[in-house]
Coordinates of C-alpha atoms in Angstrom, one line a residue:
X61 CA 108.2 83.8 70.8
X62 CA 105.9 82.6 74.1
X63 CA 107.8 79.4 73.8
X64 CA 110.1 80.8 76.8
X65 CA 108.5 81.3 80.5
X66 CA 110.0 84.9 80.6
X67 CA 108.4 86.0 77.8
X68 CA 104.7 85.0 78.6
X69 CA 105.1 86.2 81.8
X70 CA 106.1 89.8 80.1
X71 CA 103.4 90.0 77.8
X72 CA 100.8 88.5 80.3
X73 CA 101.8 91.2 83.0
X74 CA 102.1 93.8 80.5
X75 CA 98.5 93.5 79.1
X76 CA 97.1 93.1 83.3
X77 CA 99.7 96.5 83.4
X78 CA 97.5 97.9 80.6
X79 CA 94.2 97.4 82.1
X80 CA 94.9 98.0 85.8
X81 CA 96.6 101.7 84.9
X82 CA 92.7 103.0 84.0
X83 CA 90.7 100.9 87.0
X84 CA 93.7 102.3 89.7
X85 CA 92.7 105.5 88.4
X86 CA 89.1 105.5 89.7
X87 CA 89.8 103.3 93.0
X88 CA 92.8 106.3 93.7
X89 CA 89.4 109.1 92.8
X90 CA 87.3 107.5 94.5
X91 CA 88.8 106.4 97.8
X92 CA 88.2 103.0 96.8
X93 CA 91.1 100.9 98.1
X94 CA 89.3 99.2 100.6
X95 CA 86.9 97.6 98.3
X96 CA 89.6 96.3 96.3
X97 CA 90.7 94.6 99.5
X98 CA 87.4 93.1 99.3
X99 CA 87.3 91.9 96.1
X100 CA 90.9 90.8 96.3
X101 CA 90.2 89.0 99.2
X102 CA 86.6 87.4 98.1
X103 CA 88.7 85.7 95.1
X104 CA 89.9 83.0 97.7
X105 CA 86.0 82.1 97.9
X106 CA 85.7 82.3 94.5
X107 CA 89.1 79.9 93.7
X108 CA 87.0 77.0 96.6
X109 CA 84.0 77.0 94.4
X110 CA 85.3 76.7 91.5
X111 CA 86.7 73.4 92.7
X112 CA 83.8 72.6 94.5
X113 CA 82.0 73.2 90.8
X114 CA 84.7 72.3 88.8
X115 CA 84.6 75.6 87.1
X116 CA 87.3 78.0 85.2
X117 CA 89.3 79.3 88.5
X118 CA 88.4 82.5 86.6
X119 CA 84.6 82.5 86.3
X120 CA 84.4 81.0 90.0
X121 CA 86.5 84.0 91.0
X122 CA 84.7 86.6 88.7
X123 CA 80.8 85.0 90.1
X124 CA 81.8 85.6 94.1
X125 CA 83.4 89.2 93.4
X126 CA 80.2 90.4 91.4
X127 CA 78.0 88.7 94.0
X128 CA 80.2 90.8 96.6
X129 CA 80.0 93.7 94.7
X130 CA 76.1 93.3 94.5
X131 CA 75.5 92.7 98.2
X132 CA 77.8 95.5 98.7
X133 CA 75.3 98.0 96.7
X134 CA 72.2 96.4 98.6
X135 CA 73.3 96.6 102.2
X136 CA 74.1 99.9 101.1
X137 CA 70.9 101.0 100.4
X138 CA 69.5 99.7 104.1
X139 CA 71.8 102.3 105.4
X140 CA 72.4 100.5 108.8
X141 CA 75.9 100.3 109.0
X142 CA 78.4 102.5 107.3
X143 CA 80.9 101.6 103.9
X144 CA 84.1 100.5 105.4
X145 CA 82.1 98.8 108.2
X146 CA 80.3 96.9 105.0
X147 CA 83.7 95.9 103.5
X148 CA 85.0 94.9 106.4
X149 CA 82.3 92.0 106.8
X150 CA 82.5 90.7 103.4
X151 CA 86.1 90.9 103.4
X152 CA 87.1 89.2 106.1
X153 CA 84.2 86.6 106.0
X154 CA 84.7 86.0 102.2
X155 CA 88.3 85.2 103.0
X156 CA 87.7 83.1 106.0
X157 CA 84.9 81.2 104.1
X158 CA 87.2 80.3 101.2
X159 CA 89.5 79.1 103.8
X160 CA 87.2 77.1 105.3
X161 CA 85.9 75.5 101.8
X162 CA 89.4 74.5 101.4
X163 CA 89.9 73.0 104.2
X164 CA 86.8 70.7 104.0
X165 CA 87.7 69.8 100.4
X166 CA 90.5 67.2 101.8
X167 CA 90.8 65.6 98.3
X168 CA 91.9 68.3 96.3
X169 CA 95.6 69.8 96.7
X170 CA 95.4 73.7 96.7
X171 CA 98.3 75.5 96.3
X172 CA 97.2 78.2 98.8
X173 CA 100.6 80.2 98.5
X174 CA 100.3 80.2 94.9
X175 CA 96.7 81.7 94.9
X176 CA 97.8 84.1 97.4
X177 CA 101.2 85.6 95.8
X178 CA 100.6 84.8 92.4
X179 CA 102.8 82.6 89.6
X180 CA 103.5 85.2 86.6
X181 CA 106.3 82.7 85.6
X182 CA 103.8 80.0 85.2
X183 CA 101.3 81.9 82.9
X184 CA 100.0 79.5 79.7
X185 CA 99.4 80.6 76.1
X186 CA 95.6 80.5 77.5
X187 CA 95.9 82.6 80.4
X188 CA 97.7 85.3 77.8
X189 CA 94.6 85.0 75.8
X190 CA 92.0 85.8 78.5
X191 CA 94.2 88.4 79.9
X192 CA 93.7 90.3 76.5
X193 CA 91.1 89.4 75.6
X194 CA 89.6 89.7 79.6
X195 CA 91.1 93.1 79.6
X196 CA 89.8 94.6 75.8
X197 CA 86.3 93.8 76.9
X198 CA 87.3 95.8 80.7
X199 CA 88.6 98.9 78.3
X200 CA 86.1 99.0 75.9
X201 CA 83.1 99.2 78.9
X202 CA 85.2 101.6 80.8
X203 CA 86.1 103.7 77.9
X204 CA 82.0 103.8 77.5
X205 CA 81.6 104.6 81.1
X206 CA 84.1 106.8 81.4
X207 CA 82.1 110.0 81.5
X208 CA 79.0 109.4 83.7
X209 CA 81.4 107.3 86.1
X210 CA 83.9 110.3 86.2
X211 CA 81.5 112.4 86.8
X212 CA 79.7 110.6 89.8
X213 CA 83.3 110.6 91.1
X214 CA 83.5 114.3 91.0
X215 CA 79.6 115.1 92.0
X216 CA 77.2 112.3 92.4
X217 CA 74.5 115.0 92.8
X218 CA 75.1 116.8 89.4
X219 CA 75.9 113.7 87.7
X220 CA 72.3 112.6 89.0
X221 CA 70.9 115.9 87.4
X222 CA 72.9 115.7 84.1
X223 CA 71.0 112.0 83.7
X224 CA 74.2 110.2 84.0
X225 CA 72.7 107.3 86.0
X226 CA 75.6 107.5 88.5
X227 CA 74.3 104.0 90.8
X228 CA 74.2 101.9 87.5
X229 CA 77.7 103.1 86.7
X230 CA 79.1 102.6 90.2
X231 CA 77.6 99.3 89.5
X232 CA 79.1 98.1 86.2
X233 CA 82.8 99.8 87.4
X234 CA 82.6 97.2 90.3
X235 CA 82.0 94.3 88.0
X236 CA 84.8 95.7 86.0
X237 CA 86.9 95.6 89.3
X238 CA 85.7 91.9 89.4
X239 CA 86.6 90.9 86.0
X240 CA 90.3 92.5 86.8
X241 CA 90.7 90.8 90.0
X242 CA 89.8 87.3 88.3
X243 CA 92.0 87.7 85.2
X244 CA 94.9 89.3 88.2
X245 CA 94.8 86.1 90.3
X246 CA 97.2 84.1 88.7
X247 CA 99.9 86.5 88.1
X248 CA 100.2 88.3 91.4
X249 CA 97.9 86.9 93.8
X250 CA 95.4 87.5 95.8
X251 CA 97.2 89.4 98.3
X252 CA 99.2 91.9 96.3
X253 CA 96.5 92.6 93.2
X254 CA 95.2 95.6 95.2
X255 CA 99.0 96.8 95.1
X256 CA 99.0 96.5 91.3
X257 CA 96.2 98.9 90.7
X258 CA 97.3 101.5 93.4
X259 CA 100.6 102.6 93.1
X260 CA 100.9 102.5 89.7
X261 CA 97.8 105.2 89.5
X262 CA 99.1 107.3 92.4
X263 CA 102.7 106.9 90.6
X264 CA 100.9 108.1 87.5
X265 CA 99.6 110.8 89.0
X266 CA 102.8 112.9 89.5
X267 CA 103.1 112.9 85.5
X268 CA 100.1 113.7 84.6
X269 CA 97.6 117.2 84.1
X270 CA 94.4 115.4 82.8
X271 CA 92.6 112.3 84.1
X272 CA 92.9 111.0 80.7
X273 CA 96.3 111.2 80.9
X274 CA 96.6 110.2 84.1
X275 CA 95.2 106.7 83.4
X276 CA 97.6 106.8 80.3
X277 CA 100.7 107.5 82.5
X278 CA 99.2 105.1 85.3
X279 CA 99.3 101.9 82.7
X280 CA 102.7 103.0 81.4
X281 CA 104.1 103.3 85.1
X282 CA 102.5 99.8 85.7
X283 CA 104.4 98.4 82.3
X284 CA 107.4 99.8 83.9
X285 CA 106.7 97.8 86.9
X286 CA 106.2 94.5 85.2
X287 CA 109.2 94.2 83.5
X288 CA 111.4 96.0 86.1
X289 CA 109.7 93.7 88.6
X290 CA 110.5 90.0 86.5
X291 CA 113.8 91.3 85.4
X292 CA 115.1 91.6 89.1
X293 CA 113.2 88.6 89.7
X294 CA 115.2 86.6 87.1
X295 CA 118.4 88.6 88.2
X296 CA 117.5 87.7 92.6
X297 CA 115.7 84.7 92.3
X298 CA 113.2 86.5 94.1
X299 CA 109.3 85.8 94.2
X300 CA 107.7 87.5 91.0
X301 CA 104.3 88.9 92.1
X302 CA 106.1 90.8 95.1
X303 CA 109.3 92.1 92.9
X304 CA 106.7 93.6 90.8
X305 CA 105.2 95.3 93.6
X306 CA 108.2 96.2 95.0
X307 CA 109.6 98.2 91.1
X308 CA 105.7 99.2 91.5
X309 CA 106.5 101.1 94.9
X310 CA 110.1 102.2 93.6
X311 CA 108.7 104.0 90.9
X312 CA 106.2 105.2 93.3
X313 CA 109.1 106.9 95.4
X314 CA 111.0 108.1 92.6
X315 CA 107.5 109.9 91.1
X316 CA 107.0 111.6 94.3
X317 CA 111.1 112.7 94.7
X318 CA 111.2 110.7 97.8
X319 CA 114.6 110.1 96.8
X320 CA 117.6 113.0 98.5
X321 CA 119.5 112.4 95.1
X322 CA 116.2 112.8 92.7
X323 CA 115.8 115.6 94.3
X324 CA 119.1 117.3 94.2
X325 CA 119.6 116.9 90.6
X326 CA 115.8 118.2 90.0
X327 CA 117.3 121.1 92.1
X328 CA 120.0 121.7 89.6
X329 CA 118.0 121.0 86.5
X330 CA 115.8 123.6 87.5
X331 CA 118.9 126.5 88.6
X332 CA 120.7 125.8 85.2

């Protein structure tokens, strides 16, 4: 069956569907997107040392986006500059470091488009492996983190009181983000993985009453995406990380009744 290209590139994006749904949840709570710029965006450092290193493009991109992550908590804790103004140094100046890296490294060719927007139709048997397997290990710590995380998204200050340990969870949900955006890189890129784990959590959103739920319907609207996204894709001969993005957004629209039509029949549905 994972003999054909289409195939692995539909099971690979539907497992990175399953685990972003859950993560976009708490980046949507949690007025996170920015960060996942920076992780996203810190990857590119990660792919130029693994060359350097000759590491697992994955481990080199999961090392800089905990290290991120963890200077992100520390210069927090100095308190002299604000969040966003934080994220905005490391990621611009992870990005323009991995840039440079490349550059320097004149003896390796880097497919830098590749990296960037992603090659789902190029996915191995092995990269379908650490995808699932990546992403079990991503639910199962989440699924244990669920409650004290939740609940330092809804009140840090109770969650504090309730002995939740809110700063450790913040911290292990980061790596989490870290080990998404490494096992991401190959399928959509660099560039669009922050994408992946947004709109399909604010899609899910619309369908759902319970945060439980919601990361249910977010994963489910991210499946959706995947297979709407390599199916036009296929049909367009269009790039494949951005039509996934693109069914991603549709679905989006449609979830919201952006659309005069969905709305009119929704109108009449409701009258009859």
């Amino acid at each position: 069956m994972l003999d054909d290209f289409f195939t692995r590139a539909l099971v690979a994006g539907i497992g990175l569907a399953l685990v972003a749904g859950p993560l976009g949840c708490f980046v949507v709570w949690r007025r996170m997107a920015y960060f996942g710029d920076t992780m996203a965006h810190s990857a590119l450092l990660g792919v130029a040392l693994a060359f350097l290193l000759q590491l697992e493009l994955t481990a080199g991109v999961f090392i800089v986006a905990g290290i991120a992550s963890l200077a992100l908590v520390l210069l927090q804790r100095k308190g002299t500059l604000s969040t966003d103004a934080l994220l905005g140094i490391l990621s611009h100046s992870t990005l323009a470091l991995g840039l440079v890296m490349i550059a320097f490294m004149s003896w390796i060719r880097i497919d830098l488009m590749g990296f960037l927007f992603g090659d789902i139709l190029a996915v191995s048997r092995f990269d379908i492996a650490v995808i699932y397997a990546g992403g079990a290990v991503v639910l199962a710590v989440l699924a244990w983190l669920w409650r004290p995380l939740f609940a330092a998204t809804v009140n840090i200050e109770i969650a504090e009181a309730e002995g939740l340990k809110p700063e450790r969870a913040e911290f292990v949900f980061m790596l989490l983000m870290a080990a998404m955006i490494a096992i991401a890189m190959k399928i959509v890129g660099i560039l669009l993985i922050t994408s992946l784990l947004i709109i399909p959590a604010a899609a899910g959103r619309r369908f759902a009453s319970t945060p439980e739920t919601m990361a249910i319907s977010a994963s489910l609207c991210g499946v959706a995406a995947v297979a709407g996204g390599l199916t036009a894709s296929l049909h367009f001969d269009t790039p494949s990380g951005p039509s996934i993005v693109v069914a991603a957004l549709l679905i989006f629209l449609v979830s919201v009744g952006s659309f005069p039509v969905l709305r009119r029949v929704m109108g009449r549905s409701h009258g009859a």
